CSV table of C-alpha atoms and ligand atoms in Angstrom, one decimal:
chain,number,residue,atom,x,y,z
A,424,UNK,CA,-8.8,-44.1,-34.8
A,425,UNK,CA,-6.4,-42.5,-32.3
A,426,UNK,CA,-7.3,-43.3,-28.7
A,427,UNK,CA,-5.9,-42.0,-25.5
A,428,UNK,CA,-3.7,-45.1,-25.4
A,429,UNK,CA,-2.1,-44.1,-28.6
A,430,UNK,CA,-0.9,-40.9,-27.0
A,431,UNK,CA,0.5,-42.7,-24.0
A,432,UNK,CA,-1.8,-40.8,-21.6
A,433,UNK,CA,-1.7,-42.5,-18.2
A,434,UNK,CA,-4.9,-44.2,-17.1
A,435,UNK,CA,-7.2,-43.1,-15.4
A,436,UNK,CA,-6.9,-40.1,-17.7
A,437,UNK,CA,-6.2,-36.8,-16.0
A,438,UNK,CA,-8.3,-34.3,-17.7
A,439,UNK,CA,-8.1,-31.0,-15.9
A,440,UNK,CA,-10.4,-29.4,-18.5
A,441,UNK,CA,-13.4,-31.2,-16.9
A,442,UNK,CA,-13.3,-28.6,-14.1
A,443,UNK,CA,-13.2,-25.7,-16.5
A,444,UNK,CA,-16.2,-26.6,-18.6
A,445,UNK,CA,-18.8,-24.2,-17.2
A,446,UNK,CA,-18.9,-20.9,-15.3
A,447,UNK,CA,-20.6,-22.7,-12.4
A,448,UNK,CA,-17.8,-25.3,-12.3
A,449,UNK,CA,-15.1,-22.8,-12.6
A,450,UNK,CA,-16.6,-20.7,-9.8
A,451,UNK,CA,-16.8,-23.8,-7.6
A,452,UNK,CA,-13.2,-24.8,-8.0
A,453,UNK,CA,-11.8,-21.3,-7.9
A,454,UNK,CA,-8.7,-21.2,-5.6
A,455,UNK,CA,-8.3,-17.5,-5.2
A,456,UNK,CA,-11.1,-15.1,-4.4
A,457,UNK,CA,-10.5,-11.4,-3.7
A,458,UNK,CA,-13.0,-10.0,-1.2
A,459,UNK,CA,-13.5,-6.2,-1.0
A,460,UNK,CA,-12.9,-6.5,2.7
A,461,UNK,CA,-9.2,-7.3,1.9
A,462,UNK,CA,-8.7,-4.0,0.0
A,463,UNK,CA,-7.3,-0.8,1.5
A,464,UNK,CA,-7.8,2.4,-0.4
A,465,UNK,CA,-4.9,5.0,-0.3
A,466,UNK,CA,-6.3,8.6,-0.1
A,467,UNK,CA,-4.5,11.9,-0.4
A,468,UNK,CA,-5.7,14.9,1.4
A,469,UNK,CA,-4.3,18.3,0.4
A,470,UNK,CA,-3.9,21.2,2.9
A,471,UNK,CA,-6.3,24.1,2.5
A,472,UNK,CA,-7.9,22.9,-0.8
A,473,UNK,CA,-11.4,24.2,-1.6
A,474,UNK,CA,-11.7,21.7,-4.6
A,475,UNK,CA,-10.2,18.3,-5.2
A,476,UNK,CA,-7.3,18.4,-7.6
A,477,UNK,CA,-6.9,15.6,-10.1
A,478,UNK,CA,-3.6,13.8,-10.2
A,479,UNK,CA,-2.6,13.7,-13.9
A,480,UNK,CA,-0.6,10.5,-13.8
A,481,UNK,CA,-3.2,8.7,-11.8
A,482,UNK,CA,-6.5,8.9,-13.7
A,483,UNK,CA,-9.5,9.0,-11.3
A,484,UNK,CA,-7.3,9.8,-8.3
A,485,UNK,CA,-7.3,13.2,-6.5
A,486,UNK,CA,-5.7,15.3,-3.9
A,487,UNK,CA,-8.8,15.8,-1.8
A,488,UNK,CA,-10.2,18.8,0.0
A,489,UNK,CA,-11.6,18.1,3.4
A,490,UNK,CA,-15.1,18.1,1.9
A,491,UNK,CA,-14.4,15.8,-1.0
A,492,UNK,CA,-12.5,13.5,1.4
A,493,UNK,CA,-15.6,13.0,3.4
A,494,UNK,CA,-17.5,11.9,0.3
A,495,UNK,CA,-14.7,9.5,-0.5
A,496,UNK,CA,-14.9,8.0,3.0
A,497,UNK,CA,-18.6,7.4,2.6
A,498,UNK,CA,-18.0,5.8,-0.8
A,499,UNK,CA,-15.4,3.5,0.8
A,500,UNK,CA,-18.0,2.4,3.4
A,501,UNK,CA,-20.5,1.8,0.6
A,502,UNK,CA,-18.0,-0.3,-1.4
A,503,UNK,CA,-17.5,-2.5,1.7
A,504,UNK,CA,-13.7,-2.3,1.6
A,505,UNK,CA,-11.5,-3.0,4.6
A,506,UNK,CA,-9.8,0.3,5.2
A,507,UNK,CA,-8.2,3.5,4.1
A,508,UNK,CA,-4.6,4.5,4.1
A,509,UNK,CA,-4.3,8.3,4.5
A,510,UNK,CA,-1.6,10.5,3.1
A,511,UNK,CA,-1.3,14.3,3.8
A,512,UNK,CA,-0.1,16.8,1.3
A,513,UNK,CA,0.9,20.0,3.2
A,514,UNK,CA,1.4,23.4,1.6
A,515,UNK,CA,5.0,24.3,0.9
A,516,UNK,CA,5.0,26.8,3.8
A,517,UNK,CA,4.1,24.0,6.2
A,518,UNK,CA,7.3,22.1,5.3
A,519,UNK,CA,10.5,22.4,7.2
A,520,UNK,CA,13.8,20.5,7.6
A,521,UNK,CA,12.4,18.3,10.4
A,522,UNK,CA,8.9,17.8,9.0
A,523,UNK,CA,7.3,19.2,12.1
A,524,UNK,CA,3.7,19.4,10.6
A,525,UNK,CA,3.8,15.6,10.9
A,526,UNK,CA,3.2,15.7,14.7
A,527,UNK,CA,1.2,18.9,14.8
A,528,UNK,CA,-2.4,18.0,15.7
A,529,UNK,CA,-3.5,20.6,13.2
A,530,UNK,CA,-1.2,19.3,10.4
A,531,UNK,CA,-3.0,18.2,7.3
A,532,UNK,CA,-2.7,14.4,7.9
A,533,UNK,CA,-3.6,14.5,11.5
A,534,UNK,CA,-6.7,16.6,10.7
A,535,UNK,CA,-7.6,14.0,8.0
A,536,UNK,CA,-7.2,11.2,10.5
A,537,UNK,CA,-9.5,12.9,13.0
A,538,UNK,CA,-12.2,13.4,10.3
A,539,UNK,CA,-12.0,9.8,9.2
A,540,UNK,CA,-12.0,8.2,12.6
A,541,UNK,CA,-15.0,10.3,13.7
A,542,UNK,CA,-16.9,9.7,10.5
A,543,UNK,CA,-16.2,6.1,9.5
A,544,UNK,CA,-14.0,4.7,12.3
A,545,UNK,CA,-16.5,2.0,13.1
A,546,UNK,CA,-16.9,0.8,9.6
A,547,UNK,CA,-13.4,1.1,8.2
A,548,UNK,CA,-9.9,0.6,9.5
A,549,UNK,CA,-8.4,4.0,9.5
A,550,UNK,CA,-4.7,3.8,8.7
A,551,UNK,CA,-2.1,6.5,8.3
A,552,UNK,CA,1.2,6.7,6.6
A,553,UNK,CA,3.9,7.3,9.2
A,554,UNK,CA,6.7,9.0,7.4
A,555,UNK,CA,8.2,12.4,7.0
A,556,UNK,CA,8.8,12.8,3.3
A,557,UNK,CA,5.6,14.7,2.6
A,558,UNK,CA,6.4,17.1,5.4
A,559,UNK,CA,10.2,17.8,5.0
A,560,UNK,CA,11.4,20.7,2.8
A,561,UNK,CA,14.0,18.3,1.3
A,562,UNK,CA,11.6,15.5,0.7
A,563,UNK,CA,13.5,12.7,2.4
A,564,UNK,CA,11.9,10.3,4.8
A,565,UNK,CA,14.0,11.4,7.7
A,566,UNK,CA,16.1,14.3,9.0
A,567,UNK,CA,19.5,14.9,7.4
A,568,UNK,CA,22.9,15.0,9.0
A,569,UNK,CA,25.3,17.8,8.0
A,570,UNK,CA,26.7,15.6,5.3
A,571,UNK,CA,23.3,15.1,3.7
A,572,UNK,CA,22.8,11.5,4.8
A,573,UNK,CA,19.5,10.6,6.5
A,574,UNK,CA,20.1,10.2,10.2
A,575,UNK,CA,18.5,6.9,11.2
A,576,UNK,CA,18.3,7.3,15.0
A,577,UNK,CA,17.4,11.0,15.1
A,578,UNK,CA,14.6,10.1,12.7
A,579,UNK,CA,13.2,7.4,15.0
A,580,UNK,CA,12.4,10.0,17.6
A,581,UNK,CA,10.4,12.0,15.1
A,582,UNK,CA,8.5,8.9,13.8
A,583,UNK,CA,7.6,8.2,17.5
A,584,UNK,CA,6.2,11.7,17.9
A,585,UNK,CA,4.3,11.4,14.6
A,586,UNK,CA,2.9,8.0,15.5
A,587,UNK,CA,1.7,9.3,18.8
A,588,UNK,CA,0.0,12.3,17.2
A,589,UNK,CA,-1.7,10.0,14.7
A,590,UNK,CA,-2.9,7.7,17.4
A,591,UNK,CA,-4.2,10.7,19.3
A,592,UNK,CA,-6.0,11.8,16.2
A,593,UNK,CA,-7.7,8.4,16.1
A,594,UNK,CA,-5.7,6.2,13.7
A,595,UNK,CA,-6.4,2.5,14.4
A,596,UNK,CA,-3.2,1.6,12.5
A,597,UNK,CA,0.0,3.5,12.0
A,598,UNK,CA,2.1,2.5,9.1
A,599,UNK,CA,5.8,3.4,9.1
A,600,UNK,CA,7.1,3.6,5.5
A,601,UNK,CA,10.5,5.2,5.9
A,602,UNK,CA,12.6,2.0,6.0
A,603,UNK,CA,14.6,3.3,9.0
A,604,UNK,CA,16.2,0.6,11.1
A,605,UNK,CA,14.4,0.1,14.4
A,606,UNK,CA,11.3,2.1,13.4
A,607,UNK,CA,8.8,-0.5,14.6
A,608,UNK,CA,10.4,-0.9,18.0
A,609,UNK,CA,10.6,2.9,18.5
A,610,UNK,CA,7.0,3.4,17.5
A,611,UNK,CA,5.7,0.5,19.6
A,612,UNK,CA,7.5,1.9,22.7
A,613,UNK,CA,6.2,5.4,22.1
A,614,UNK,CA,2.6,4.3,21.6
A,615,UNK,CA,2.6,2.1,24.6
A,616,UNK,CA,4.3,4.9,26.7
A,617,UNK,CA,1.3,7.2,25.8
A,618,UNK,CA,-1.4,4.6,26.5
A,619,UNK,CA,-2.0,3.6,22.9
A,620,UNK,CA,-1.3,-0.2,23.4
A,621,UNK,CA,-4.5,-0.8,21.4
A,622,UNK,CA,-3.2,0.7,18.2
A,623,UNK,CA,-1.7,-1.6,15.6
A,624,UNK,CA,1.4,-1.2,13.4
A,625,UNK,CA,1.5,-2.1,9.7
A,626,UNK,CA,5.1,-2.0,8.8
A,627,UNK,CA,6.3,-1.4,5.3
A,628,UNK,CA,8.9,-4.1,5.9
A,629,UNK,CA,10.2,-4.8,2.4
A,630,UNK,CA,10.0,-1.5,0.5
A,631,UNK,CA,12.1,-1.3,-2.6
A,632,UNK,CA,13.7,1.8,-4.1
A,633,UNK,CA,11.3,1.6,-7.0
A,634,UNK,CA,10.7,3.6,-10.2
A,635,UNK,CA,7.0,2.6,-9.8
A,636,UNK,CA,6.5,5.3,-7.2
A,637,UNK,CA,6.8,8.0,-9.9
A,638,UNK,CA,3.1,9.0,-10.0
A,639,UNK,CA,2.9,9.1,-6.2
A,640,UNK,CA,5.6,11.7,-6.1
A,641,UNK,CA,3.4,13.9,-8.3
A,642,UNK,CA,0.4,13.1,-6.1
A,643,UNK,CA,2.2,14.4,-3.0
A,644,UNK,CA,4.1,17.2,-4.7
A,645,UNK,CA,7.3,15.6,-3.6
A,646,UNK,CA,10.3,18.0,-3.3
A,647,UNK,CA,12.8,15.1,-3.3
A,648,UNK,CA,16.1,15.6,-5.2
A,649,UNK,CA,18.1,12.4,-5.8
A,650,UNK,CA,16.8,9.1,-4.5
A,651,UNK,CA,16.1,7.0,-1.4
A,652,UNK,CA,18.6,4.2,-2.1
A,653,UNK,CA,20.4,4.6,1.3
A,654,UNK,CA,17.2,3.5,3.1
A,655,UNK,CA,14.9,1.7,0.6
A,656,UNK,CA,15.9,-1.7,-0.7
A,657,UNK,CA,17.7,-2.7,-3.9
A,658,UNK,CA,15.1,-4.2,-6.2
A,659,UNK,CA,17.3,-7.3,-6.7
A,660,UNK,CA,17.6,-8.2,-3.1
A,661,UNK,CA,15.4,-11.1,-2.0
A,662,UNK,CA,17.3,-12.4,1.1
A,663,UNK,CA,17.4,-8.9,2.5
A,664,UNK,CA,13.6,-8.6,2.2
A,665,UNK,CA,13.1,-11.6,4.4
A,666,UNK,CA,15.5,-10.2,7.0
A,667,UNK,CA,13.6,-6.9,7.0
A,668,UNK,CA,10.3,-8.7,7.6
A,669,UNK,CA,11.9,-10.9,10.3
A,670,UNK,CA,13.3,-7.8,12.1
A,671,UNK,CA,9.9,-6.0,12.0
A,672,UNK,CA,8.2,-9.1,13.4
A,673,UNK,CA,10.8,-9.4,16.2
A,674,UNK,CA,10.3,-5.7,17.0
A,675,UNK,CA,6.6,-6.4,17.4
A,676,UNK,CA,4.8,-5.3,14.2
A,677,UNK,CA,1.2,-6.5,13.9
A,678,UNK,CA,1.3,-6.7,10.1
A,679,UNK,CA,4.0,-6.6,7.5
A,680,UNK,CA,4.0,-5.3,3.9
A,681,UNK,CA,5.8,-5.9,0.7
A,682,UNK,CA,5.9,-3.0,-1.8
A,683,UNK,CA,5.5,-2.7,-4.8
A,684,UNK,CA,3.3,-5.7,-5.3
A,685,UNK,CA,3.0,-7.0,-8.8
A,686,UNK,CA,6.7,-7.1,-9.7
A,687,UNK,CA,7.7,-8.5,-6.3
A,688,UNK,CA,5.4,-11.5,-6.1
A,689,UNK,CA,8.3,-13.9,-5.3
A,690,UNK,CA,9.3,-11.7,-2.3
A,691,UNK,CA,5.6,-11.6,-1.3
A,692,UNK,CA,5.2,-15.3,-1.5
A,693,UNK,CA,8.3,-16.0,0.6
A,694,UNK,CA,7.4,-13.3,3.2
A,695,UNK,CA,3.9,-14.8,3.4
A,696,UNK,CA,5.5,-18.3,4.0
A,697,UNK,CA,7.6,-17.1,6.9
A,698,UNK,CA,5.3,-14.5,8.5
A,699,UNK,CA,3.2,-15.4,11.6
A,700,UNK,CA,1.4,-12.0,11.2
A,701,UNK,CA,-0.9,-10.8,8.4
A,702,UNK,CA,0.8,-9.8,5.2
A,703,UNK,CA,-0.1,-6.8,3.0
A,704,UNK,CA,1.0,-5.8,-0.4
A,705,UNK,CA,0.9,-2.4,-2.0
A,706,UNK,CA,0.0,-2.1,-5.6
A,707,UNK,CA,1.7,1.2,-6.1
A,708,UNK,CA,1.0,4.3,-8.2
A,709,UNK,CA,3.1,3.2,-11.2
A,710,UNK,CA,1.3,-0.2,-11.3
A,711,UNK,CA,-2.0,1.7,-11.4
A,712,UNK,CA,-0.8,4.2,-13.9
A,713,UNK,CA,0.5,1.6,-16.4
A,714,UNK,CA,-2.7,-0.4,-16.3
A,715,UNK,CA,-4.7,2.8,-16.9
A,716,UNK,CA,-2.4,4.0,-19.7
A,717,UNK,CA,-2.6,0.8,-21.6
A,718,UNK,CA,-6.4,0.6,-21.2
A,719,UNK,CA,-6.8,4.1,-22.4
A,720,UNK,CA,-5.0,3.2,-25.6
A,721,UNK,CA,-7.4,0.3,-25.9
A,722,UNK,CA,-4.5,-2.2,-25.7
A,723,UNK,CA,-5.8,-4.1,-22.6
A,724,UNK,CA,-9.2,-4.4,-20.9
A,725,UNK,CA,-9.2,-2.3,-17.8
A,726,UNK,CA,-11.7,-4.3,-15.7
A,727,UNK,CA,-10.1,-7.7,-16.5
A,728,UNK,CA,-6.6,-6.5,-16.0
A,729,UNK,CA,-7.4,-5.0,-12.6
A,730,UNK,CA,-9.1,-8.2,-11.5
A,731,UNK,CA,-6.2,-10.3,-12.7
A,732,UNK,CA,-3.6,-8.1,-11.1
A,733,UNK,CA,-5.3,-8.2,-7.7
A,734,UNK,CA,-6.0,-11.9,-7.9
A,735,UNK,CA,-2.3,-12.6,-8.6
A,736,UNK,CA,-1.3,-10.5,-5.6
A,737,UNK,CA,-3.7,-12.4,-3.4
A,738,UNK,CA,-2.7,-15.8,-4.9
A,739,UNK,CA,1.0,-15.0,-4.1
A,740,UNK,CA,0.1,-14.7,-0.4
A,741,UNK,CA,-1.2,-11.2,0.4
A,742,UNK,CA,-3.9,-11.2,3.1
A,743,UNK,CA,-4.7,-7.6,2.1
A,744,UNK,CA,-3.9,-5.3,-0.8
A,745,UNK,CA,-3.4,-1.5,-0.8
A,746,UNK,CA,-4.7,-0.4,-4.2
A,747,UNK,CA,-6.0,2.7,-5.9
A,748,UNK,CA,-8.5,0.4,-7.7
A,749,UNK,CA,-10.2,-0.4,-4.3
A,750,UNK,CA,-13.0,2.0,-4.8
A,751,UNK,CA,-14.3,1.9,-8.3
A,752,UNK,CA,-13.6,-1.7,-9.3
A,753,UNK,CA,-15.3,-4.7,-8.0
A,754,UNK,CA,-12.5,-7.3,-8.0
A,755,UNK,CA,-14.9,-10.2,-8.0
A,756,UNK,CA,-16.1,-9.5,-11.5
A,757,UNK,CA,-13.8,-11.1,-14.1
B,1433,LIG,C1,6.6,7.3,1.5
B,1433,LIG,C2,5.7,6.6,0.6
B,1433,LIG,C3,5.8,6.4,-0.8
B,1433,LIG,C4,4.8,5.6,-1.2
B,1433,LIG,C5,4.0,5.3,-0.1
B,1433,LIG,N1,4.6,5.9,1.0
B,1433,LIG,C6,6.8,7.0,-1.7
B,1433,LIG,C7,8.2,6.8,-1.7
B,1433,LIG,O1,8.7,6.0,-0.9
B,1433,LIG,O2,8.9,7.6,-2.4
B,1433,LIG,C8,4.5,5.2,-2.6
B,1433,LIG,C9,3.1,4.8,-2.9
B,1433,LIG,C10,2.8,4.7,-4.4
B,1433,LIG,O3,3.7,4.8,-5.3
B,1433,LIG,O4,1.7,4.4,-4.7
B,1433,LIG,N2,5.9,8.1,2.4
C-alpha cells in the first residue's frame, strides 16, 4: 500500500484540504469578505429627462431622470452600500468649450448632488465626479489651448470652481478624475478657501487610458474625438502609477483610486502597500459590460462571476470598490 511516506510528503503532513471540507469551515477561514458598505454605486443623471433612458452597452444601467434618481438613492440606502458616485449628463445645448455647466448651481450634476445630499446624505456618502468631459463641447477633461492640447494649469482653475460648486451643493466627497497635474492641491486650496475644510477628496490617482471606458462614453453621450493619452496613463506603466499616487498623497488627497480595477490588480496591490490613506478601485463600464455579455450568452454564471471579480479586487488591496454591480448583487453570496 502506498503511504504518505512513499510520496515523500514531509511530516507532519500539510493537508490544506482539511480547511476546505465543509461550507462552515470554508466560511470560518475565508480571508477576504466583501461588505456592501465598501461598495460605491456610480449613477448617471441626465438633464431634463422625464423618463430614465437605458444604456444599451450596460444592461440594467440608466441615465436617470430626477424622479428615477430619487428611487435609486432609496434603493442604495436599502441595499446598505457605502456611497454613490454621481455623474451628470447635460444636454448638448448646455455644453461649451469651457464646460461652464460644471460650476453652475443649476447644472445637471450640481442639482443631482443637492437632491442626493438632502435625501440620503446621512445614510450614504454622496460623491461627485469632478471633471469637465461631460460638460465640454469637445469632450476633453479640460480646456484646450489653440493648438488643441489640454491646458493643464488653466484647467485647474476650472476644477477648483467645479469642486466648490459641488461642495456647496452638498457633496461630502469630490472626486477629480481628469488626471491633470496638481489637481488635488488646487481643489484642496479652493475648498479650504471657501470654508469647505470638512469635504474630502477621492483622487483618481492612477487612471489609465483604457479601452474599458467604452460603454461609459455611451452612457454620458461623450462628444470626444480622439483620445485622452496626453493626460491618462499608458496601460503598461506601473512605476508611474505609484508616482501619481504619491503625488496625490503629498498634495493632501484623503483617498486614492486605481482605475480600471480588474486588469490592474498589480498596480492596485502596490498602491495599497504604499498608501497611508484608503484605497479605492473602480470596476469600470467595460468590465461590467463584458461580464454581462458573457453571462447573457450563458457562457459564465453572472452571480458567481460578479462575486469573484469583486472579491479579487478587495483581495488585491482595495478598501472600497466603485462598481455598477453595487445595487442589485449581494457580493456575499457565492
Ligand atoms: C471621466 C470619467 C470616465 C470614467 C469615469 N470618469 C471616462 C473617461 O475617462 O473617459 C469611466 C468610468 C467607466 O468606464 O465606468 N469623467
